[in-house]
Structures are given as C-alpha cells and as structure tokens.
Amino acid sequence: MKIYPFNNVSSAEIRQMAEEATGETTLLYIKDTEVTWGYRAEERMKQVMEATGAAMVYADRYIVKNGVTEKAPVIDYQLGALRDDFDFGAVVMVRTSALKEAACRMRANYSYAGFYDLRLKLSEKHELVHINEYLYTEQERDLRLSGQKQFDYVDPRDYERQKEMELACTEHLKVIGAYLPPRFKAVDFDQQTFEVEASVIIPVKNRVKTIGDAINSVLQQETDFDFNVIVVDNHSTDGTTELIKNLAVDERVIHVVPERTDLGIGGCWNMAIDHPQCGKFAIQLDSDDMYSDQHTLHKMVNAFYEQQCAMVVGSYQMTDFDLNTLPPGIIDHKEWTPENGRNNALRINGLGAPRAFYTPVIRQIGFPNTSYGEDYAVGLTISRHYQIGRVYDVVYLCRRWNGNSDAALDAFQVNANNLYKDRIRTWEVEARRAIDYYGY
C-alpha cells in the first residue's frame, strides 16, 4: 500500500501516482491536514473493500476543532453525487488496479480537477463505498460556519478551477448517458391570460425583523406593467402576521395564510403560484432579503421575452444585515452558458437568485414540499426541457445575519441537506438518461 498526500491535484499527478503504485491498495490523502488513525482502521478499510469489491472506500471520522473532538460523519455516494466538493473526509483508499485503469481513461490535463476526474471515472465502472464507522481523527483547519462555506463554489476567485470541474463533469455525463445538448422546447407566452404581468412570491414564517424591508423593496419597483406581491404567511407567531396586514393596505400586497399546517417553503410556493391572482411570471424574494433597486422586476421580466426562456435567474450581492458587502461579494454565476448550463447545473449546488418562473410552466411542475432544495429541484427539471435565462446585473441583496436558517448548521444537518440535493441530482440524472434512451 502506498500513501499519497495532495490537494487540488493535477491529472499529471494522478497518472504518476497510478504508475508508481505497486500494492493492492493505495491511500490518497485529499486534505492538507493531520490525520491520526484509529485502531486497525486501515485494515478495516481494506476488509470492506475486499468484501464489497469497491474501487474506493472512505469513512466517517472525528475532527478536532479548537481542541474539541467532534463526530464528523460523511454520506453515501450515489449517482447524483456530482458536486466537486463532495466530502470524503481527509483520506480515501483506492484499489490500485482500479486506480490504474481509471487513470488510463483520463484524457484531459487538468491543473485542479485531477482527483475529481478520477473519482468520476472510478464511479463509472465501480462502487464507491462509505464505511459508516469512525476510523480516524483529523485536525480541522477551516473553522468557518456553514453559512460562510456554502458559497465557496461560486467564489469568482476560483473561476479557473470551476471551469475545469465543469469540463470533467460534462465528460462524465456524456459517458453515463445523461448529457443534454443545447436543444430546448419553445415557450409560448400567449397561452394564458393573467390579471398582472408579474407576482413576487415571498414565503415567510416568523421574520418580523426583515419582512417589512422585503415587501417595501417590491412596492418601490418601477415598471411599465402591473404587478403584485403574494406573501404566504406560514402561521407566524412573532408579529410578522400583524406587520403584513398593515402593509396590505396597499392592494398590491396579497396576504395569504394557509389553512394547512404542514407546508414547507415549497408548499408555500405552490399555494402562491396556484393563487388566482398570481401573475404571468412568478419572481422569488426570500423574507430575509431585498431587491437591490427599483428596476429588478423590469429587468427580470424583460429577460423572459429577450431570451425566450421559461425561467430566469438574476445575480445577487452578499451583505450583512445593514447592507454592507460580505465576501465573496457578487454571486453572478457567470460560469453558466446557454450551451452547457443545463449540464453544469448538475455539478453546482444552486442556480442563483432571484429565481423567476413562467407561471404556466412552474404550475405544471410544482415544488417539492420541503424547506431546502425545493428551488434547485424545479430548476433542474425546467432546465431538462427549457432554456434558463440569466440577468448578470445585481438585482438582489442576500442578507446574512444570525437569524438565517442556514447560518450555522452542525455536521449532521449539513449532511442531511447534501444528501437530499445529491438525491435530487440522482433523480434528474435518471430522468435525463431516459430522455436519451427513448430518443425523446
């Protein structure tokens, strides 16, 4: 068994490792951190590999943060585990024969995406097995909260690395039959009539501190068309309901309190888009956030007609509660291209904001009744059939504060979120493979 430490490894380094490896198994250290092995841990990894025939195994571990040891489990690998930041822990064990075979199929010369390319190629022919046992301890160097880490994948400083990851993922999708060429269904904007051109949708529960700013940023919009704002108040108990009632003296504010008590954010969206006063385009605004200026609705609606798409995604700026810019600043998803965006969407963890939908299309699809990943799920489904348009001007302010629901999640909740999004991707990959198989 040979051991290799690396991070952001190149394709050339992977090939060199494969060439030099001589034992039955090879340990790859994929994080720049100190690792302390548990009792007979390496032997256990090899035992599971032999039992399952896996090409790669990885395990749960403990991490030490500021001198405190915590459990840090990882999650199962699946067809849709296409994120390049999938957490395998600090070390993986690879069957050397599989390593050599996969390395032979690595045609590209990546500077950063070597390991990502390798594990995708391993998964094309073999199992990647998660050992849900705590086999080692690693020293954690990244002490940021979950809310600070979640936007790393769109940091503009990481552009070259992200483009390599996109190329590797696209090649993988072609191999497994899930790649979609840039051919899209046409959008008929005259199939229905609506009272207003656009509705801003705001699901809310217990956001008395922020909901007023959100609604007022809508009411200040300047447009040459009629619009309203549908606020789905999911049984707030902190004064949010009373605040919305006061703002609803403006007839453009439609205050909806569901009879149901089992709605997530997706369920609230379904109530809004099915509302008889919902406009031709349904445009998202989270109850924590605000539109950046009075031209957001105008830009978003125009993009539908100019780009002939069923969904539009804008750009946003990260700020604190007082609207001071936070790193990484502007999130514009400029990695999106009309030719390959629908494929790269399977690799990244979100599509951006604000999200806007052509109402007849989103009514037909509907949102999953969850409070995480519901927007990503419908975005993937829409991209399977239709072009998604982009607005690269900053039209949205995403405010980070201690009240955000994703500001500081523990490892178990982060895993639950990632597992769900990987599952969404798995379903989407399977659906796209079926399109290819049946010639749809």
Short mmCIF file of C-alpha atoms in Angstrom, two decimals:
data_model
loop_
_atom_site.label_atom_id
_atom_site.label_comp_id
_atom_site.label_asym_id
_atom_site.label_seq_id
_atom_site.Cartn_x
_atom_site.Cartn_y
_atom_site.Cartn_z
CA MET A 1 0.00 0.00 0.00
CA LYS A 2 1.35 3.40 -0.99
CA ILE A 3 0.28 6.74 0.55
CA TYR A 4 -0.04 10.00 -1.39
CA PRO A 5 -0.82 13.41 0.13
CA PHE A 6 -2.35 16.03 -2.19
CA ASN A 7 -4.92 18.76 -2.59
CA ASN A 8 -6.26 20.26 -5.86
CA VAL A 9 -4.20 17.60 -7.59
CA SER A 10 -3.48 17.71 -11.30
CA SER A 11 -4.21 15.00 -13.85
CA ALA A 12 -0.46 14.51 -14.33
CA GLU A 13 -0.01 13.81 -10.63
CA ILE A 14 -2.84 11.26 -10.66
CA ARG A 15 -1.24 9.46 -13.57
CA GLN A 16 2.11 9.47 -11.80
CA MET A 17 0.56 8.05 -8.64
CA ALA A 18 -1.13 5.32 -10.66
CA GLU A 19 2.11 4.46 -12.39
CA GLU A 20 4.13 4.29 -9.17
CA ALA A 21 1.54 2.41 -7.06
CA THR A 22 2.54 -1.23 -6.55
CA GLY A 23 0.44 -2.55 -3.65
CA GLU A 24 -3.08 -3.89 -3.80
CA THR A 25 -4.45 -0.66 -2.33
CA THR A 26 -3.40 3.00 -2.37
CA LEU A 27 -4.20 5.59 0.27
CA LEU A 28 -4.84 9.10 -1.00
CA TYR A 29 -4.70 11.95 1.47
CA ILE A 30 -7.05 14.50 -0.11
CA LYS A 31 -6.90 17.22 2.54
CA ASP A 32 -3.94 19.14 3.86
CA THR A 33 -4.49 18.17 7.47
CA GLU A 34 -3.05 15.96 10.18
CA VAL A 35 -4.64 12.52 10.45
CA THR A 36 -4.45 10.10 13.38
CA TRP A 37 -5.56 6.59 12.54
CA GLY A 38 -7.89 4.64 14.77
CA TYR A 39 -7.14 1.12 15.99
CA ARG A 40 -6.81 -1.22 12.97
CA ALA A 41 -8.54 1.38 10.80
CA GLU A 42 -6.53 0.78 7.63
CA GLU A 43 -7.09 -2.93 7.97
CA ARG A 44 -10.84 -2.29 8.30
CA MET A 45 -10.93 -0.18 5.14
CA LYS A 46 -9.16 -2.90 3.20
CA GLN A 47 -11.51 -5.53 4.64
CA VAL A 48 -14.61 -3.61 3.48
CA MET A 49 -13.06 -3.06 0.07
CA GLU A 50 -12.46 -6.78 -0.34
CA ALA A 51 -15.95 -7.65 0.89
CA THR A 52 -17.75 -5.22 -1.42
CA GLY A 53 -15.47 -5.21 -4.45
CA ALA A 54 -15.43 -1.42 -4.24
CA ALA A 55 -12.94 0.64 -6.19
CA MET A 56 -12.76 3.19 -3.38
CA VAL A 57 -13.77 3.29 0.26
CA TYR A 58 -13.99 6.23 2.64
CA ALA A 59 -15.12 6.51 6.24
CA ASP A 60 -16.64 8.65 8.96
CA ARG A 61 -14.14 10.35 11.20
CA TYR A 62 -13.68 12.57 14.21
CA ILE A 63 -12.49 16.13 13.78
CA VAL A 64 -10.72 18.33 16.30
CA LYS A 65 -11.83 21.97 16.31
CA ASN A 66 -10.18 24.37 18.73
CA GLY A 67 -9.11 21.43 20.86
CA VAL A 68 -12.61 19.86 20.97
CA THR A 69 -13.19 16.47 19.32
CA GLU A 70 -16.47 16.08 17.44
CA LYS A 71 -18.06 13.41 15.27
CA ALA A 72 -17.87 14.24 11.57
CA PRO A 73 -19.76 11.65 9.54
CA VAL A 74 -19.88 11.67 5.75
CA ILE A 75 -22.66 10.47 3.45
CA ASP A 76 -23.20 7.67 0.94
CA TYR A 77 -22.05 8.13 -2.62
CA GLN A 78 -24.74 7.88 -5.29
CA LEU A 79 -25.29 8.53 -8.99
CA GLY A 80 -26.06 12.18 -8.36
CA ALA A 81 -23.09 12.84 -6.07
CA LEU A 82 -21.63 15.11 -8.72
CA ARG A 83 -20.58 18.01 -6.50
CA ASP A 84 -16.85 18.55 -6.80
CA ASP A 85 -16.85 19.43 -3.08
CA PHE A 86 -18.34 16.08 -2.02
CA ASP A 87 -16.92 15.36 1.44
CA PHE A 88 -14.99 12.09 1.51
CA GLY A 89 -13.12 13.12 4.65
CA ALA A 90 -9.35 13.53 4.71
CA VAL A 91 -8.34 10.18 3.25
CA VAL A 92 -9.66 7.54 0.85
CA MET A 93 -8.45 4.06 -0.01
CA VAL A 94 -8.42 3.11 -3.71
CA ARG A 95 -8.00 -0.33 -5.23
CA THR A 96 -4.75 0.05 -7.15
CA SER A 97 -5.93 -1.91 -10.19
CA ALA A 98 -8.97 0.37 -10.46
CA LEU A 99 -6.76 3.43 -9.97
CA LYS A 100 -4.51 2.38 -12.86
CA GLU A 101 -7.45 1.59 -15.15
CA ALA A 102 -9.22 4.87 -14.40
CA ALA A 103 -6.01 6.85 -14.85
CA CYS A 104 -5.65 5.36 -18.33
CA ARG A 105 -9.05 6.83 -19.23
CA MET A 106 -8.11 10.32 -18.01
CA ARG A 107 -7.53 12.13 -21.31
CA ALA A 108 -7.67 15.73 -20.10
CA ASN A 109 -4.78 17.59 -18.47
CA TYR A 110 -6.35 19.38 -15.53
CA SER A 111 -4.41 21.53 -13.10
CA TYR A 112 -7.03 21.28 -10.33
CA ALA A 113 -9.62 18.66 -11.25
CA GLY A 114 -7.41 15.57 -11.22
CA PHE A 115 -8.99 13.86 -8.22
CA TYR A 116 -12.49 14.92 -9.25
CA ASP A 117 -11.93 13.41 -12.69
CA LEU A 118 -10.51 10.27 -11.10
CA ARG A 119 -13.41 9.61 -8.74
CA LEU A 120 -15.95 10.25 -11.51
CA LYS A 121 -14.20 7.71 -13.69
CA LEU A 122 -13.99 5.23 -10.82
CA SER A 123 -17.75 5.61 -10.27
CA GLU A 124 -18.49 4.87 -13.93
CA LYS A 125 -17.43 1.24 -13.51
CA HIS A 126 -17.26 0.56 -9.77
CA GLU A 127 -18.83 1.18 -6.38
CA LEU A 128 -17.55 3.93 -4.08
CA VAL A 129 -18.39 2.67 -0.60
CA HIS A 130 -18.97 4.71 2.54
CA ILE A 131 -17.90 2.94 5.74
CA ASN A 132 -20.13 4.40 8.40
CA GLU A 133 -17.61 3.78 11.16
CA TYR A 134 -15.36 6.40 12.79
CA LEU A 135 -11.93 5.21 11.66
CA TYR A 136 -9.64 8.19 12.16
CA THR A 137 -9.30 11.71 13.55
CA GLU A 138 -8.37 14.80 11.58
CA GLN A 139 -7.42 18.28 12.69
CA GLU A 140 -9.93 20.76 11.22
CA ARG A 141 -8.33 23.91 9.86
CA ASP A 142 -11.40 25.51 8.26
CA LEU A 143 -13.31 26.83 11.27
CA ARG A 144 -15.88 28.87 9.34
CA LEU A 145 -19.59 28.37 9.94
CA SER A 146 -21.74 26.55 7.38
CA GLY A 147 -23.29 29.82 6.21
CA GLN A 148 -19.82 31.10 5.31
CA LYS A 149 -18.72 27.94 3.48
CA GLN A 150 -21.78 27.38 1.33
CA PHE A 151 -20.88 29.96 -1.32
CA ASP A 152 -17.31 28.77 -1.93
CA TYR A 153 -18.34 27.07 -5.16
CA VAL A 154 -19.23 30.40 -6.80
CA ASP A 155 -16.34 32.47 -5.49
CA PRO A 156 -15.09 34.36 -8.58
CA ARG A 157 -11.53 33.92 -7.34
CA ASP A 158 -11.95 30.21 -8.03
CA TYR A 159 -13.03 30.60 -11.65
CA GLU A 160 -10.31 28.56 -13.40
CA ARG A 161 -10.77 25.64 -11.03
CA GLN A 162 -14.53 25.70 -11.52
CA LYS A 163 -14.23 25.63 -15.32
CA GLU A 164 -12.06 22.52 -15.07
CA MET A 165 -14.61 20.88 -12.82
CA GLU A 166 -17.35 21.68 -15.35
CA LEU A 167 -15.37 20.08 -18.18
CA ALA A 168 -14.76 16.93 -16.12
CA CYS A 169 -18.42 16.68 -15.10
CA THR A 170 -19.66 17.22 -18.66
CA GLU A 171 -17.41 14.46 -19.95
CA HIS A 172 -18.74 12.16 -17.21
CA LEU A 173 -22.37 12.95 -18.12
CA LYS A 174 -21.66 12.01 -21.72
CA VAL A 175 -20.16 8.69 -20.63
CA ILE A 176 -23.16 7.76 -18.44
CA GLY A 177 -25.75 8.96 -20.99
CA ALA A 178 -27.05 11.95 -19.04
CA TYR A 179 -25.64 14.78 -21.15
CA LEU A 180 -28.19 17.03 -22.86
CA PRO A 181 -27.29 19.01 -25.99
CA PRO A 182 -28.43 22.66 -26.28
CA ARG A 183 -31.83 21.92 -27.80
CA PHE A 184 -34.81 23.37 -25.94
CA LYS A 185 -38.59 23.49 -26.04
CA ALA A 186 -40.08 26.74 -27.28
CA VAL A 187 -42.01 28.91 -24.80
CA ASP A 188 -45.44 30.23 -25.77
CA PHE A 189 -46.03 33.40 -23.73
CA ASP A 190 -49.57 33.80 -25.05
CA GLN A 191 -51.07 30.51 -23.91
CA GLN A 192 -52.92 32.07 -20.94
CA THR A 193 -54.12 35.48 -19.77
CA PHE A 194 -53.28 36.96 -16.36
CA GLU A 195 -54.52 39.91 -14.33
CA VAL A 196 -50.97 41.16 -13.78
CA GLU A 197 -47.69 40.61 -15.58
CA ALA A 198 -45.64 39.62 -12.53
CA SER A 199 -46.10 38.42 -8.97
CA VAL A 200 -43.35 38.50 -6.38
CA ILE A 201 -43.61 35.43 -4.15
CA ILE A 202 -42.50 35.67 -0.50
CA PRO A 203 -42.97 32.64 1.77
CA VAL A 204 -42.46 33.75 5.36
CA LYS A 205 -42.59 32.45 8.90
CA ASN A 206 -41.50 34.49 11.91
CA ARG A 207 -39.44 37.15 10.15
CA VAL A 208 -40.81 40.28 11.79
CA LYS A 209 -37.33 41.84 11.66
CA THR A 210 -36.96 41.55 7.88
CA ILE A 211 -40.31 41.06 6.13
CA GLY A 212 -41.14 44.76 6.03
CA ASP A 213 -37.91 45.57 4.18
CA ALA A 214 -38.59 42.76 1.72
CA ILE A 215 -42.15 43.85 0.90
CA ASN A 216 -41.25 47.53 0.66
CA SER A 217 -38.44 46.74 -1.79
CA VAL A 218 -41.13 45.24 -4.04
CA LEU A 219 -43.60 48.09 -3.67
CA GLN A 220 -40.88 50.55 -4.73
CA GLN A 221 -40.41 48.84 -8.11
CA GLU A 222 -40.82 50.99 -11.20
CA THR A 223 -42.35 49.14 -14.14
CA ASP A 224 -44.47 49.69 -17.23
CA PHE A 225 -46.65 46.71 -16.27
CA ASP A 226 -48.89 45.76 -13.36
CA PHE A 227 -47.52 43.57 -10.57
CA ASN A 228 -48.37 42.36 -7.10
CA VAL A 229 -46.65 40.61 -4.21
CA ILE A 230 -48.09 37.40 -2.78
CA VAL A 231 -46.92 36.86 0.80
CA VAL A 232 -47.62 33.34 2.06
CA ASP A 233 -47.56 33.71 5.84
CA ASN A 234 -46.95 30.21 7.20
CA HIS A 235 -48.58 30.73 10.62
CA SER A 236 -46.15 33.27 12.07
CA THR A 237 -46.29 33.91 15.80
CA ASP A 238 -43.78 36.74 16.30
CA GLY A 239 -45.69 39.74 14.95
CA THR A 240 -44.97 39.03 11.27
CA THR A 241 -48.68 38.49 10.54
CA GLU A 242 -49.70 41.85 12.01
CA LEU A 243 -46.94 43.67 10.11
CA ILE A 244 -48.04 42.14 6.80
CA LYS A 245 -51.67 43.10 7.50
CA ASN A 246 -50.59 46.71 7.96
CA LEU A 247 -48.70 46.68 4.66
CA ALA A 248 -51.65 45.01 2.90
CA VAL A 249 -53.49 48.35 2.87
CA ASP A 250 -51.68 48.58 -0.46
CA GLU A 251 -53.89 46.49 -2.78
CA ARG A 252 -50.80 45.08 -4.47
CA VAL A 253 -49.98 43.13 -1.28
CA ILE A 254 -51.87 39.84 -1.18
CA HIS A 255 -51.62 38.27 2.28
CA VAL A 256 -52.23 34.51 2.24
CA VAL A 257 -52.44 32.48 5.44
CA PRO A 258 -52.74 28.77 4.53
CA GLU A 259 -55.29 26.57 6.24
CA ARG A 260 -52.75 23.73 6.13
CA THR A 261 -50.08 23.47 8.80
CA ASP A 262 -47.79 21.02 7.01
CA LEU A 263 -46.25 23.34 4.43
CA GLY A 264 -42.57 23.82 3.81
CA ILE A 265 -41.22 26.61 1.66
CA GLY A 266 -42.01 24.60 -1.46
CA GLY A 267 -45.60 24.10 -0.33
CA CYS A 268 -45.95 27.83 0.25
CA TRP A 269 -44.68 28.45 -3.27
CA ASN A 270 -47.29 26.06 -4.66
CA MET A 271 -50.03 27.96 -2.86
CA ALA A 272 -48.75 31.22 -4.35
CA ILE A 273 -48.40 30.07 -7.96
CA ASP A 274 -51.83 28.41 -7.82
CA HIS A 275 -53.41 31.58 -6.42
CA PRO A 276 -55.89 33.11 -8.93
CA GLN A 277 -54.12 36.49 -8.67
CA CYS A 278 -50.70 35.08 -9.49
CA GLY A 279 -49.20 36.88 -12.45
CA LYS A 280 -47.73 35.66 -15.70
CA PHE A 281 -44.28 35.49 -14.13
CA ALA A 282 -43.62 34.41 -10.54
CA ILE A 283 -40.48 36.02 -9.10
CA GLN A 284 -38.76 34.96 -5.90
CA LEU A 285 -37.87 37.06 -2.90
CA ASP A 286 -36.86 35.48 0.39
CA SER A 287 -38.23 37.09 3.52
CA ASP A 288 -34.67 37.87 4.72
CA ASP A 289 -33.66 39.67 1.55
CA MET A 290 -34.38 42.72 -0.62
CA TYR A 291 -34.32 43.80 -4.25
CA SER A 292 -31.26 45.93 -4.92
CA ASP A 293 -33.10 48.84 -6.55
CA GLN A 294 -36.39 49.81 -8.19
CA HIS A 295 -35.55 48.18 -11.54
CA THR A 296 -35.34 44.49 -10.55
CA LEU A 297 -38.79 43.43 -11.79
CA HIS A 298 -38.36 45.29 -15.06
CA LYS A 299 -35.05 43.53 -15.77
CA MET A 300 -36.29 40.10 -14.78
CA VAL A 301 -39.48 40.24 -16.84
CA ASN A 302 -37.72 41.64 -19.89
CA ALA A 303 -35.25 38.76 -19.77
CA PHE A 304 -38.05 36.22 -20.36
CA TYR A 305 -39.01 37.81 -23.66
CA GLU A 306 -35.48 38.69 -24.78
CA GLN A 307 -34.04 35.23 -24.07
CA GLN A 308 -37.18 33.16 -24.80
CA CYS A 309 -36.89 31.09 -21.64
CA ALA A 310 -39.17 29.52 -19.03
CA MET A 311 -37.02 30.52 -16.06
CA VAL A 312 -34.73 33.46 -15.34
CA VAL A 313 -32.06 33.70 -12.66
CA GLY A 314 -30.56 37.00 -11.59
CA SER A 315 -27.41 37.97 -9.72
CA TYR A 316 -27.11 38.96 -6.09
CA GLN A 317 -24.75 40.57 -3.65
CA MET A 318 -23.91 39.15 -0.25
CA THR A 319 -24.41 41.68 2.54
CA ASP A 320 -24.76 41.84 6.28
CA PHE A 321 -27.99 42.98 7.89
CA ASP A 322 -27.01 46.62 7.41
CA LEU A 323 -26.31 46.03 3.68
CA ASN A 324 -22.52 46.15 3.98
CA THR A 325 -20.93 43.86 1.40
CA LEU A 326 -19.68 40.49 2.64
CA PRO A 327 -17.22 38.19 0.85
CA PRO A 328 -17.32 36.80 -1.75
CA GLY A 329 -19.45 39.80 -2.77
CA ILE A 330 -21.33 39.44 -6.05
CA ILE A 331 -22.70 36.00 -6.92
CA ASP A 332 -23.48 36.11 -10.63
CA HIS A 333 -22.99 32.51 -11.79
CA LYS A 334 -21.08 33.64 -14.86
CA GLU A 335 -19.98 30.05 -15.28
CA TRP A 336 -23.45 29.50 -16.79
CA THR A 337 -23.54 29.23 -20.57
CA PRO A 338 -26.61 28.72 -22.77
CA GLU A 339 -24.82 25.76 -24.37
CA ASN A 340 -23.84 23.85 -21.24
CA GLY A 341 -25.58 25.44 -18.27
CA ARG A 342 -28.18 22.68 -18.01
CA ASN A 343 -25.39 20.08 -17.65
CA ASN A 344 -23.20 22.08 -15.29
CA ALA A 345 -26.29 22.64 -13.12
CA LEU A 346 -25.88 19.01 -12.01
CA ARG A 347 -22.47 19.81 -10.52
CA ILE A 348 -23.10 23.06 -8.67
CA ASN A 349 -25.21 23.32 -5.55
CA GLY A 350 -27.58 26.07 -6.65
CA LEU A 351 -28.60 28.22 -9.58
CA GLY A 352 -28.54 31.69 -8.04
CA ALA A 353 -31.13 34.32 -7.14
CA PRO A 354 -33.57 35.78 -7.65
CA ARG A 355 -35.30 32.95 -9.47
CA ALA A 356 -38.26 33.72 -11.69
CA PHE A 357 -40.61 31.35 -13.47
CA TYR A 358 -43.08 31.48 -16.33
CA THR A 359 -46.20 30.64 -14.33
CA PRO A 360 -47.85 28.07 -16.67
CA VAL A 361 -44.61 26.03 -16.67
CA ILE A 362 -43.99 26.17 -12.93
CA ARG A 363 -47.64 25.34 -12.21
CA GLN A 364 -47.27 22.20 -14.26
CA ILE A 365 -44.08 21.13 -12.46
CA GLY A 366 -44.78 22.29 -8.91
CA PHE A 367 -42.37 22.49 -5.98
CA PRO A 368 -41.50 19.65 -3.61
CA ASN A 369 -42.98 20.46 -0.20
CA THR A 370 -39.63 20.93 1.51
CA SER A 371 -37.80 23.86 3.06
CA TYR A 372 -34.43 23.09 1.48
CA GLY A 373 -33.51 22.36 -2.12
CA GLU A 374 -37.02 22.96 -3.46
CA ASP A 375 -35.83 25.72 -5.80
CA TYR A 376 -32.89 23.65 -7.04
CA ALA A 377 -35.19 20.70 -7.79
CA VAL A 378 -37.53 22.71 -10.00
CA GLY A 379 -34.62 24.49 -11.66
CA LEU A 380 -33.11 21.19 -12.73
CA THR A 381 -36.46 19.96 -14.03
CA ILE A 382 -37.04 23.13 -16.03
CA SER A 383 -33.50 23.01 -17.46
CA ARG A 384 -34.18 19.48 -18.68
CA HIS A 385 -36.67 20.92 -21.16
CA TYR A 386 -36.29 24.69 -21.41
CA GLN A 387 -33.59 27.30 -21.63
CA ILE A 388 -32.89 29.21 -18.41
CA GLY A 389 -32.13 32.90 -18.91
CA ARG A 390 -29.68 34.97 -16.89
CA VAL A 391 -29.52 38.55 -15.65
CA TYR A 392 -25.95 39.44 -14.71
CA ASP A 393 -26.75 42.81 -13.15
CA VAL A 394 -27.01 42.74 -9.36
CA VAL A 395 -30.76 42.83 -8.77
CA TYR A 396 -30.96 41.22 -5.32
CA LEU A 397 -29.38 41.67 -1.90
CA CYS A 398 -28.86 38.45 0.07
CA ARG A 399 -28.58 39.44 3.72
CA ARG A 400 -26.63 37.18 6.07
CA TRP A 401 -27.43 37.52 9.75
CA ASN A 402 -27.74 35.33 12.82
CA GLY A 403 -31.40 34.68 12.07
CA ASN A 404 -30.71 32.94 8.75
CA SER A 405 -31.82 29.32 8.92
CA ASP A 406 -28.57 28.12 7.32
CA ALA A 407 -26.15 30.39 9.17
CA ALA A 408 -24.59 27.80 11.49
CA LEU A 409 -25.59 24.20 10.80
CA ASP A 410 -23.96 21.23 12.51
CA ALA A 411 -22.35 18.40 10.52
CA PHE A 412 -25.45 16.21 10.70
CA GLN A 413 -27.76 18.88 9.21
CA VAL A 414 -25.21 19.77 6.53
CA ASN A 415 -25.07 16.08 5.63
CA ALA A 416 -28.87 15.83 5.50
CA ASN A 417 -29.01 18.83 3.15
CA ASN A 418 -26.25 17.48 0.91
CA LEU A 419 -27.78 14.01 0.83
CA TYR A 420 -31.09 15.46 -0.33
CA LYS A 421 -29.53 17.55 -3.09
CA ASP A 422 -27.49 14.56 -4.23
CA ARG A 423 -30.73 12.58 -4.34
CA ILE A 424 -32.37 15.33 -6.41
CA ARG A 425 -29.43 15.10 -8.81
CA THR A 426 -29.73 11.32 -8.93
CA TRP A 427 -33.39 11.55 -9.93
CA GLU A 428 -32.54 14.16 -12.54
CA VAL A 429 -29.68 12.10 -14.00
CA GLU A 430 -32.02 9.12 -14.26
CA ALA A 431 -34.66 11.26 -15.98
CA ARG A 432 -32.12 12.61 -18.45
CA ARG A 433 -30.81 9.16 -19.22
CA ALA A 434 -34.37 8.10 -20.02
CA ILE A 435 -34.74 11.01 -22.44
CA ASP A 436 -31.61 9.90 -24.20
CA TYR A 437 -32.64 6.22 -24.15
CA TYR A 438 -36.09 6.77 -25.65
CA GLY A 439 -34.93 9.42 -28.10
CA TYR A 440 -37.28 11.96 -26.53
#
